[in-house]
Short mmCIF file of C-alpha atoms in Angstrom, two decimals:
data_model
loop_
_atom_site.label_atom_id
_atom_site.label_comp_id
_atom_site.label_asym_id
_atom_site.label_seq_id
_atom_site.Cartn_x
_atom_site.Cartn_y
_atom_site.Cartn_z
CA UNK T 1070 -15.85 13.38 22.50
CA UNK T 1071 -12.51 12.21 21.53
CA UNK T 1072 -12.29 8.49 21.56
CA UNK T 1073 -9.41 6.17 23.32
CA UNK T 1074 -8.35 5.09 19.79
CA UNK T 1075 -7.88 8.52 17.96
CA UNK T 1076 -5.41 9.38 21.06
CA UNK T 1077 -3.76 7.09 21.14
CA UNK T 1078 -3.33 7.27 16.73
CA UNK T 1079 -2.47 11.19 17.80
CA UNK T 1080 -0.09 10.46 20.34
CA UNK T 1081 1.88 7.90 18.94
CA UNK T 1082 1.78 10.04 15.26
CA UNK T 1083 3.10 12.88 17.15
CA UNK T 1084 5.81 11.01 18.88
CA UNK T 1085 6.75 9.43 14.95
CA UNK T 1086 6.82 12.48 13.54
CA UNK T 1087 9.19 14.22 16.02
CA UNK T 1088 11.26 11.05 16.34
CA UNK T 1089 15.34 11.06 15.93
CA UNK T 1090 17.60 8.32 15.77
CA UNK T 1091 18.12 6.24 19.00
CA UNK T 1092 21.60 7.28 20.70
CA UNK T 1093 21.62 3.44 22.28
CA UNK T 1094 20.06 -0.16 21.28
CA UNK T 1095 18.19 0.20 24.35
CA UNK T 1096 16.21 2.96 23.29
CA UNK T 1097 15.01 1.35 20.34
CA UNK T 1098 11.46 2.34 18.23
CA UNK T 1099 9.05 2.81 20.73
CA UNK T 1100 9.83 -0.46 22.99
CA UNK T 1101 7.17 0.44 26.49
CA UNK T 1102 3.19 0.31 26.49
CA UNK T 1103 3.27 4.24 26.47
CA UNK T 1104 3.79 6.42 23.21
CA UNK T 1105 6.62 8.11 23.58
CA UNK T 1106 10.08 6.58 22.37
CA UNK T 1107 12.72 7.22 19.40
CA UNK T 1108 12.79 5.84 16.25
CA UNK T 1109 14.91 5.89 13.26
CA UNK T 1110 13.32 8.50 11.32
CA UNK T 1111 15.74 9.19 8.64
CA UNK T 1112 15.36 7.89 4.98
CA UNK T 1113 14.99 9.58 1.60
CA UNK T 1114 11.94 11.68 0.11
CA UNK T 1115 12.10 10.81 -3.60
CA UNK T 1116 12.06 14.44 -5.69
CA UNK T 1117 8.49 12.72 -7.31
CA UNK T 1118 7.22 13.15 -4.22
CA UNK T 1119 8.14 16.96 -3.63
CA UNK T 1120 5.88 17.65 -6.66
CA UNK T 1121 2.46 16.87 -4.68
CA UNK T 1122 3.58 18.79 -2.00
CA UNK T 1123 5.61 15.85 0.20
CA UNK T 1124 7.25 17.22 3.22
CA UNK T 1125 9.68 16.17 5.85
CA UNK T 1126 6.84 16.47 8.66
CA UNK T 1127 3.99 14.80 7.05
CA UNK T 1128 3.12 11.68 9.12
CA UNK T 1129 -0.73 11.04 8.68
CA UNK T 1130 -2.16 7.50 10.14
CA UNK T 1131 -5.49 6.21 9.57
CA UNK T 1132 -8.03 3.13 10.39
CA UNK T 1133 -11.52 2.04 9.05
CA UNK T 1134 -13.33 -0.43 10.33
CA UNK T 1135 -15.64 -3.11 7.67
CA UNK T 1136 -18.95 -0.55 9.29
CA UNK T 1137 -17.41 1.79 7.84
CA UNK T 1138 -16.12 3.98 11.29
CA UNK T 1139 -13.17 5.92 10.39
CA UNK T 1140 -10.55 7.15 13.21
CA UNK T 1141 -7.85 9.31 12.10
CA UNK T 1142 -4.37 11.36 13.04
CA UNK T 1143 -1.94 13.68 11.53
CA UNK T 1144 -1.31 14.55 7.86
CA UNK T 1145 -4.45 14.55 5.02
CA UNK T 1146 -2.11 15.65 2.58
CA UNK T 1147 -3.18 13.99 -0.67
CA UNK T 1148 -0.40 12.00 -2.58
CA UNK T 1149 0.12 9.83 -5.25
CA UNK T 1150 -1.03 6.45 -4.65
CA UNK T 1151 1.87 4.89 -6.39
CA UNK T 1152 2.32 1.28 -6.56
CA UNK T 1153 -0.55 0.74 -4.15
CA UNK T 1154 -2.85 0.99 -7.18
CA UNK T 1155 -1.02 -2.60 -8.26
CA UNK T 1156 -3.20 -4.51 -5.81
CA UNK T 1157 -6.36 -2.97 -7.14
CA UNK T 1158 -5.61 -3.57 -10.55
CA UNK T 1159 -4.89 -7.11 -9.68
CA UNK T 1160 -8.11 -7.31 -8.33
CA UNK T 1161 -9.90 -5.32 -11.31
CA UNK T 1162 -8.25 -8.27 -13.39
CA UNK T 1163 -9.47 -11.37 -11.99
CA UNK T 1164 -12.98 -10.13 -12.08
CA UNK T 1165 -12.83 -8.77 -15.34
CA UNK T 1166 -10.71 -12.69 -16.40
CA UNK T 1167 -11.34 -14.80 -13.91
CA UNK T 1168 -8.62 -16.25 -11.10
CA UNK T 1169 -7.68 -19.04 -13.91
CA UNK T 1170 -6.89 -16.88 -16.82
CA UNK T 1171 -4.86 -14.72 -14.30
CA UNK T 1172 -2.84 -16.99 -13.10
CA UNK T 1173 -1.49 -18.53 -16.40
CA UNK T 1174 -0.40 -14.83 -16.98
CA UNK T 1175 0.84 -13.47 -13.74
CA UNK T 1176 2.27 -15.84 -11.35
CA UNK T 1177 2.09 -15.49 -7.16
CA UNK T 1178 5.13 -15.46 -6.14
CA UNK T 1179 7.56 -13.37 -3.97
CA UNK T 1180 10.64 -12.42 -5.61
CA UNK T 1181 13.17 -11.44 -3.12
CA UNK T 1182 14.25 -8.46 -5.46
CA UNK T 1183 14.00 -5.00 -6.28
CA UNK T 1184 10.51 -3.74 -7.29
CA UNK T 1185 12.03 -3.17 -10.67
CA UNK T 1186 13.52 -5.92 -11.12
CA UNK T 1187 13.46 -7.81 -14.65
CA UNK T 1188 11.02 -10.81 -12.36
CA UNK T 1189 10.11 -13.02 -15.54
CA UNK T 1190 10.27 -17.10 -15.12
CA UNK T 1191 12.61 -18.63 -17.37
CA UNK T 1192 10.15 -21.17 -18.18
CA UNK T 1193 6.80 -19.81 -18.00
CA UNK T 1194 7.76 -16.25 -19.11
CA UNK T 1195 5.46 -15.10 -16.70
CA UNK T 1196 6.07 -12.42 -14.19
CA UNK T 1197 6.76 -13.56 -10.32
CA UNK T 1198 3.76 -11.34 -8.94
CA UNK T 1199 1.57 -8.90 -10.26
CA UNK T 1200 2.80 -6.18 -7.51
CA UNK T 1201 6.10 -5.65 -8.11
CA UNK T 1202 7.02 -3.20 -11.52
CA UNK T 1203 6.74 -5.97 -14.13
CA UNK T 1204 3.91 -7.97 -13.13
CA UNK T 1205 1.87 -4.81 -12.71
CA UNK T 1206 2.67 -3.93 -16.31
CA UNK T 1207 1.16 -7.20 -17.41
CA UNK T 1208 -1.57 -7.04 -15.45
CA UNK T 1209 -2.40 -3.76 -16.52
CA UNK T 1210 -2.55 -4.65 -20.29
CA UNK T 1211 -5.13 -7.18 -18.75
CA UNK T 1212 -7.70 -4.76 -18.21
CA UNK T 1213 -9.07 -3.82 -21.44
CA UNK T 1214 -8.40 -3.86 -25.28
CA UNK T 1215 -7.39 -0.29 -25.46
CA UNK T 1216 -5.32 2.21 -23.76
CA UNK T 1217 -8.38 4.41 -22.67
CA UNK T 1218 -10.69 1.53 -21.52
CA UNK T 1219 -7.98 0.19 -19.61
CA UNK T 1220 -7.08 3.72 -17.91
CA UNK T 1221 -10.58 3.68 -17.04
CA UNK T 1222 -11.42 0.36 -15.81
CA UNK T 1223 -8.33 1.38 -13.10
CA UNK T 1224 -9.46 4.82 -12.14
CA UNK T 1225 -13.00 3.67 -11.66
CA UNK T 1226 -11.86 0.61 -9.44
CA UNK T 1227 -9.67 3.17 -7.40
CA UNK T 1228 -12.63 5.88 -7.51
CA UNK T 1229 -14.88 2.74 -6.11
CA UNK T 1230 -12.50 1.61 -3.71
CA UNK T 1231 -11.63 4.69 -2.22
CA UNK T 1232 -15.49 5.85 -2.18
CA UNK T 1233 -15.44 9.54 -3.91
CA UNK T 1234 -13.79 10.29 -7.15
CA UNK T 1235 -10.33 10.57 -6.97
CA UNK T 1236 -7.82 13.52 -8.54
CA UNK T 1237 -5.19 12.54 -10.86
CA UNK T 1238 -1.72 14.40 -10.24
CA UNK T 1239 -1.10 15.38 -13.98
CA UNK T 1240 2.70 16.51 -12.92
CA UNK T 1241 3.49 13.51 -11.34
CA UNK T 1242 1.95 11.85 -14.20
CA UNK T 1243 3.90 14.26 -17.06
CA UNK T 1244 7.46 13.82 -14.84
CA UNK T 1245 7.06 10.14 -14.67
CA UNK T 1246 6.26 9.86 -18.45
CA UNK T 1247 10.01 11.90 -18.95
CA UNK T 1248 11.62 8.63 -16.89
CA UNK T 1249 9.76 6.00 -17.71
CA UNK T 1250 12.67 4.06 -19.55
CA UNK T 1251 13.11 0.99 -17.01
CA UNK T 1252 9.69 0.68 -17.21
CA UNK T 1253 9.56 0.67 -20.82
CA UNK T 1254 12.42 -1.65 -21.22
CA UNK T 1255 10.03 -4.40 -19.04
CA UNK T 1256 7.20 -3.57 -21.18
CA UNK T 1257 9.48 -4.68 -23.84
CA UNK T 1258 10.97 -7.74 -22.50
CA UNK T 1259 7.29 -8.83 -21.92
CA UNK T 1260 6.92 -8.87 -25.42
CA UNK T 1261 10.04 -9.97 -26.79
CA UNK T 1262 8.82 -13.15 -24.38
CA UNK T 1263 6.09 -13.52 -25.87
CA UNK T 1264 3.99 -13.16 -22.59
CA UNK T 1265 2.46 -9.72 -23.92
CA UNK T 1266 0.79 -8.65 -27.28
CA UNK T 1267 -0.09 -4.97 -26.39
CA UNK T 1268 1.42 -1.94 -27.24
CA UNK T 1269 4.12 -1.17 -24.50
CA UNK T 1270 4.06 2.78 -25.12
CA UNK T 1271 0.48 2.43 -24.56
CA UNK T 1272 0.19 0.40 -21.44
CA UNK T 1273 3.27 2.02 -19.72
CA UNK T 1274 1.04 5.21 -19.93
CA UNK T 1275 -1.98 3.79 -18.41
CA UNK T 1276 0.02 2.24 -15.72
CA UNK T 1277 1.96 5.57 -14.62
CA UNK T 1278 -1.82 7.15 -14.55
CA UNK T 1279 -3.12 4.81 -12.08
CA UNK T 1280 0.09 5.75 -10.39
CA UNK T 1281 -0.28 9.06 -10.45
CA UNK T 1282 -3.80 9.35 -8.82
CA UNK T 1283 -4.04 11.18 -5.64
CA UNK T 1284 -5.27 9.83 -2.16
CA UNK T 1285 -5.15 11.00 1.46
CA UNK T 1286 -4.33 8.43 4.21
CA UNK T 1287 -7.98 8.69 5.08
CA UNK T 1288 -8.47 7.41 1.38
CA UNK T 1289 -6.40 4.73 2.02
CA UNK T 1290 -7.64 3.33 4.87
CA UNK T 1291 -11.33 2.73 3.60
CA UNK T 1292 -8.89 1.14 0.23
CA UNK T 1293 -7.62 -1.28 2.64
CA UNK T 1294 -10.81 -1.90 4.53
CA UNK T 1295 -12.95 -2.78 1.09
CA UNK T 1296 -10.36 -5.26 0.87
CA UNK T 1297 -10.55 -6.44 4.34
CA UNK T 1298 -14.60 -6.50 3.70
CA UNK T 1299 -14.25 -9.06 1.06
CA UNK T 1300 -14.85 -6.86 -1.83
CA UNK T 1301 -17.37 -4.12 -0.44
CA UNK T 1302 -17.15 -0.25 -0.08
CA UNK T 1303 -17.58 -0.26 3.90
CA UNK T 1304 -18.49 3.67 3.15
CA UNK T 1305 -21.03 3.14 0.56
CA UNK T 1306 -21.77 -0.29 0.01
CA UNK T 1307 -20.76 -0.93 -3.60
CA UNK T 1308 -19.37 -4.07 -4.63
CA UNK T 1309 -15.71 -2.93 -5.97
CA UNK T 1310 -14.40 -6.71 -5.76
CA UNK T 1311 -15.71 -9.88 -5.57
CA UNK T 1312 -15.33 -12.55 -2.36
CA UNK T 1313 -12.57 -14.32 -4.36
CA UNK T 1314 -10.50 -11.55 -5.68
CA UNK T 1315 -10.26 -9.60 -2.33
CA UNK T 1316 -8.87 -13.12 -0.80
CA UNK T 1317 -6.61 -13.51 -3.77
CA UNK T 1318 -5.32 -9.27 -3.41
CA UNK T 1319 -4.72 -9.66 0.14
CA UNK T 1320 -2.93 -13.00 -0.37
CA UNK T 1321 -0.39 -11.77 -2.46
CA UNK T 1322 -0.54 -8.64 -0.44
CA UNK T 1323 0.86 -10.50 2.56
CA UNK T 1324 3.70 -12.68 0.85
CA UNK T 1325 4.66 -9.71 -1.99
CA UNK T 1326 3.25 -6.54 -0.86
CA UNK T 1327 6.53 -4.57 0.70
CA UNK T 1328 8.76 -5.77 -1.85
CA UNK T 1329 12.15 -7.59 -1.05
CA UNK T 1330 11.15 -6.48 3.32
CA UNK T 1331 7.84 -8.45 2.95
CA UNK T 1332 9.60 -11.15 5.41
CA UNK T 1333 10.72 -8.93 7.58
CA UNK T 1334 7.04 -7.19 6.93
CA UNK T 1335 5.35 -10.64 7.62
CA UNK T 1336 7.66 -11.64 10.87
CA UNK T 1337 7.22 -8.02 12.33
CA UNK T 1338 3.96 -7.07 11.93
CA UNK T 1339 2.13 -9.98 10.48
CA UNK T 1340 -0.85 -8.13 8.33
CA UNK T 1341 -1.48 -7.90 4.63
CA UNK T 1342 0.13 -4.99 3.04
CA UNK T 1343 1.09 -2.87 0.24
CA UNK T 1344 3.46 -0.07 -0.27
CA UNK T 1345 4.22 3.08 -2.46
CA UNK T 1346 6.79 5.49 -2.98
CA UNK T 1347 4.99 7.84 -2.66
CA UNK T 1348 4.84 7.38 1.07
CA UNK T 1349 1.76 5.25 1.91
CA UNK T 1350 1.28 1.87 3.38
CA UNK T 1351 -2.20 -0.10 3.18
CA UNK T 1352 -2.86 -3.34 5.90
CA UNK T 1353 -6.29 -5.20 6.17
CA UNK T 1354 -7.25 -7.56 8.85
CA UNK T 1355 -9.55 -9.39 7.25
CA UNK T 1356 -13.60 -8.82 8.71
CA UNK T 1357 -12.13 -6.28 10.50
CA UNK T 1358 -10.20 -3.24 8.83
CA UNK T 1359 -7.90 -1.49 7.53
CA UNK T 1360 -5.09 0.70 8.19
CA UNK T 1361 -3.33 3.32 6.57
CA UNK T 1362 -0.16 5.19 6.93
CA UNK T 1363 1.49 8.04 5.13
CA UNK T 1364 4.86 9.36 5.74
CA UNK T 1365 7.41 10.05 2.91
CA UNK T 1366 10.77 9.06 3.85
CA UNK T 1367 11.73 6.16 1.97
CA UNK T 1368 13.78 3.27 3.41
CA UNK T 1369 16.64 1.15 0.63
CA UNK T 1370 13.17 -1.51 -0.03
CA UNK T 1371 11.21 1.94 -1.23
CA UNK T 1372 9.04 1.19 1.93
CA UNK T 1373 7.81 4.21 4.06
CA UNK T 1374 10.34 4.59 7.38
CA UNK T 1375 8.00 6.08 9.81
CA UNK T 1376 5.26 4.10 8.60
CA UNK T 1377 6.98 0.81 8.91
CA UNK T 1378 7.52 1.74 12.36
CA UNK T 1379 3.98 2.72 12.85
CA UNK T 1380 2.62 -0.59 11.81
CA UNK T 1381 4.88 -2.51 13.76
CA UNK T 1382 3.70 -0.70 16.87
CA UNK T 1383 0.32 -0.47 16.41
CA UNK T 1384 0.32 -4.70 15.46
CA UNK T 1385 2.25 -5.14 18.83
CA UNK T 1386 0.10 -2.80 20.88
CA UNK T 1387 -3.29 -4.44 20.04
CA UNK T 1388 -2.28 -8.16 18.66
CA UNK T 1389 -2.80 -8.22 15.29
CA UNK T 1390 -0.68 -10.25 13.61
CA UNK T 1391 -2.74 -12.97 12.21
CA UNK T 1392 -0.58 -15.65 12.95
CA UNK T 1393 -0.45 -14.83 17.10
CA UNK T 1394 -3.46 -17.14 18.19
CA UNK T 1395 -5.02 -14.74 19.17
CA UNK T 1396 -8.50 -13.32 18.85
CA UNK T 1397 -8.15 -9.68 17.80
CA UNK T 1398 -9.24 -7.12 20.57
CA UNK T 1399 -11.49 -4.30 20.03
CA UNK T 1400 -9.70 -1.19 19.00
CA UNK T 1401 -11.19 1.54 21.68
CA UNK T 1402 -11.53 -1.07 24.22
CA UNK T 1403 -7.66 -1.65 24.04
CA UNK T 1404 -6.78 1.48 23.10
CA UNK T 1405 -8.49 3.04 26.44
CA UNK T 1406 -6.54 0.32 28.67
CA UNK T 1407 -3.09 1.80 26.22
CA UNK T 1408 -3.94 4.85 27.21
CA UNK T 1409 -3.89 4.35 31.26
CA UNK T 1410 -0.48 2.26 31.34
CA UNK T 1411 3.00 3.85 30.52
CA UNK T 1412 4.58 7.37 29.87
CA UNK T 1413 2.70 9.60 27.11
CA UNK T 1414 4.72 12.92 25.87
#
């Protein structure tokens, strides 16, 4: 039997995915209770992405609950997970550190730039945060003494995360070796500031692996909802993360997570959140779940178009953002009352 929730995730992925640009303001994204609606569709599929298969149509949406109940629509096209992999890396470093130790190398805070930005304090010589392109640099070298370990320690965390062993995309990998020079240049600067000892070649090349690893949106929602467990593999039980470093991931998530957007991100739809280029978008509501999108036109923040507009619906829908007062519904329950008020296609 088909549940309230995974129409309503089919319906409205159906009407994202055929969406076109509003003719008038008052046809904006998706404004009534129903499903149906325009949306500004339009945006940029980066040529990376055409090498794992991306395609204009793709629109996959997922949710997984801390039990472990999955409900999903659309697209399981696997893709690289990008710069989502930052957060789990992040959280693969303060357990391997310690919060302390962390923090006196990677700092918390947003940056109101570019994700490639050249983020380093003047003073501290410390990167802003540890998700945008510099700060996960750094906090890869974190992770172990040499290149392998730390390649490792990542894919395992992502592996454990995700719940099943995970594929790495060697030609997204290979291609993103060949262009790797901005990346290399903040590698460098790191060490010309003295805030990094290890070799940038090296580290640079573990990073882009972790990038390169391939999920599904399915993947991505149990991701989001081991960090909205506090730690724990809602599939299989494993502890991935501890208590502290899930709170911390999340944290920085929700003020740094969509890049130079994540105000608009935070005043809009009001969850923790991480992008990628590669088209996916993670949220957690902490004790509860999380929520995946993947859809792989890019806006000008590198954030996924349709899947902005998917979380900002589905937050409005069933009152999730964490700062409306609210006590958070159950999904099916309002889901089935979504379903019996407004105009579905």
């Amino acid at each position: 039997m088909t549940s309230a929730l995974n129409t309503y995730l089919s319906r409205l992925s159906i009407a994202l995915s055929t969406a076109t640009a509003p003719e008038t303001t008052d046809d904006e994204v998706l404004p009534d209770r129903g499903i149906s609606g325009s949306a500004e569709s339009v945006g940029d599929i980066p040529d990376l992405s055409y090498l794992s298969g991306a395609r204009e149509d793709h629109l996959g949406v997922a949710v997984c609950t801390i039990d472990g109940e999955i409900t999903s629509a659309g697209t399981d096209h696997a893709f690289p997970v990008q710069s989502i992999s930052k957060a789990f890396a992040y959280g693969a470093a303060i357990d391997l550190h310690g919060m302390d130790y962390v923090d006196s190398v990677v700092d918390e805070e947003p940056t109101g730039e570019e994700f490639n930005a050249l983020s380093i304090d003047r003073h501290s010589k410390k990167p802003k945060n540890p998700l945008v392109n510099i700060g996960a640099i750094r906090t890869h070298a974190m992770l172990g003494p040499t290149q392998a370990e730390r390649t490792q320690r990542l894919r395992d965390v992502l592996d454990a995360a995700a719940g099943r062993p995970l594929e790495l995309h060697h030609e997204t990998r290979e291609e993103e070796l060949t262009i790797a020079d901005r990346n290399l240049a903040l590698a460098y600067m790191l060490r010309a500031a003295g805030s990094m000892t290890e070799d940038a070649t090296e580290v640079v090349g573990g990073y882009i692996e972790g990038c390169a690893v391939l999920t599904t949106v399915t993947d991505l929602a149990v991701m989001a909802a081991t960090l909205a467990s506090g730690g724990t593999n809602p599939l299989t039980g494993e502890k991935v993360f501890s208590r502290v470093a899930a709170r911390q991931v999340l944290s920085v998530m929700l003020t740094c997570g969509m890049y130079d957007n994540a105000g608009d991100w935070v005043s809009d739809v009001g969850l923790p959140a991480k992008s990628g280029v590669g088209g996916g978008i993670i949220a957690a509501l902490p004790s509860r779940f999380g929520i995946a999108s993947y859809a792989p036109q890019l806006d000008l923040h590198g954030n996924s178009v349709r899947g902005t507009y998917f979380f900002e619906r589905l937050s409005a829908d069933f009152a999730l953002h964490m700062l409306d007062g609210v006590v958070p519904r159950d999904l099916e329950e309002c889901a089935q009352e979504l379903m019996e008020v407004g105009t579905h296609p």
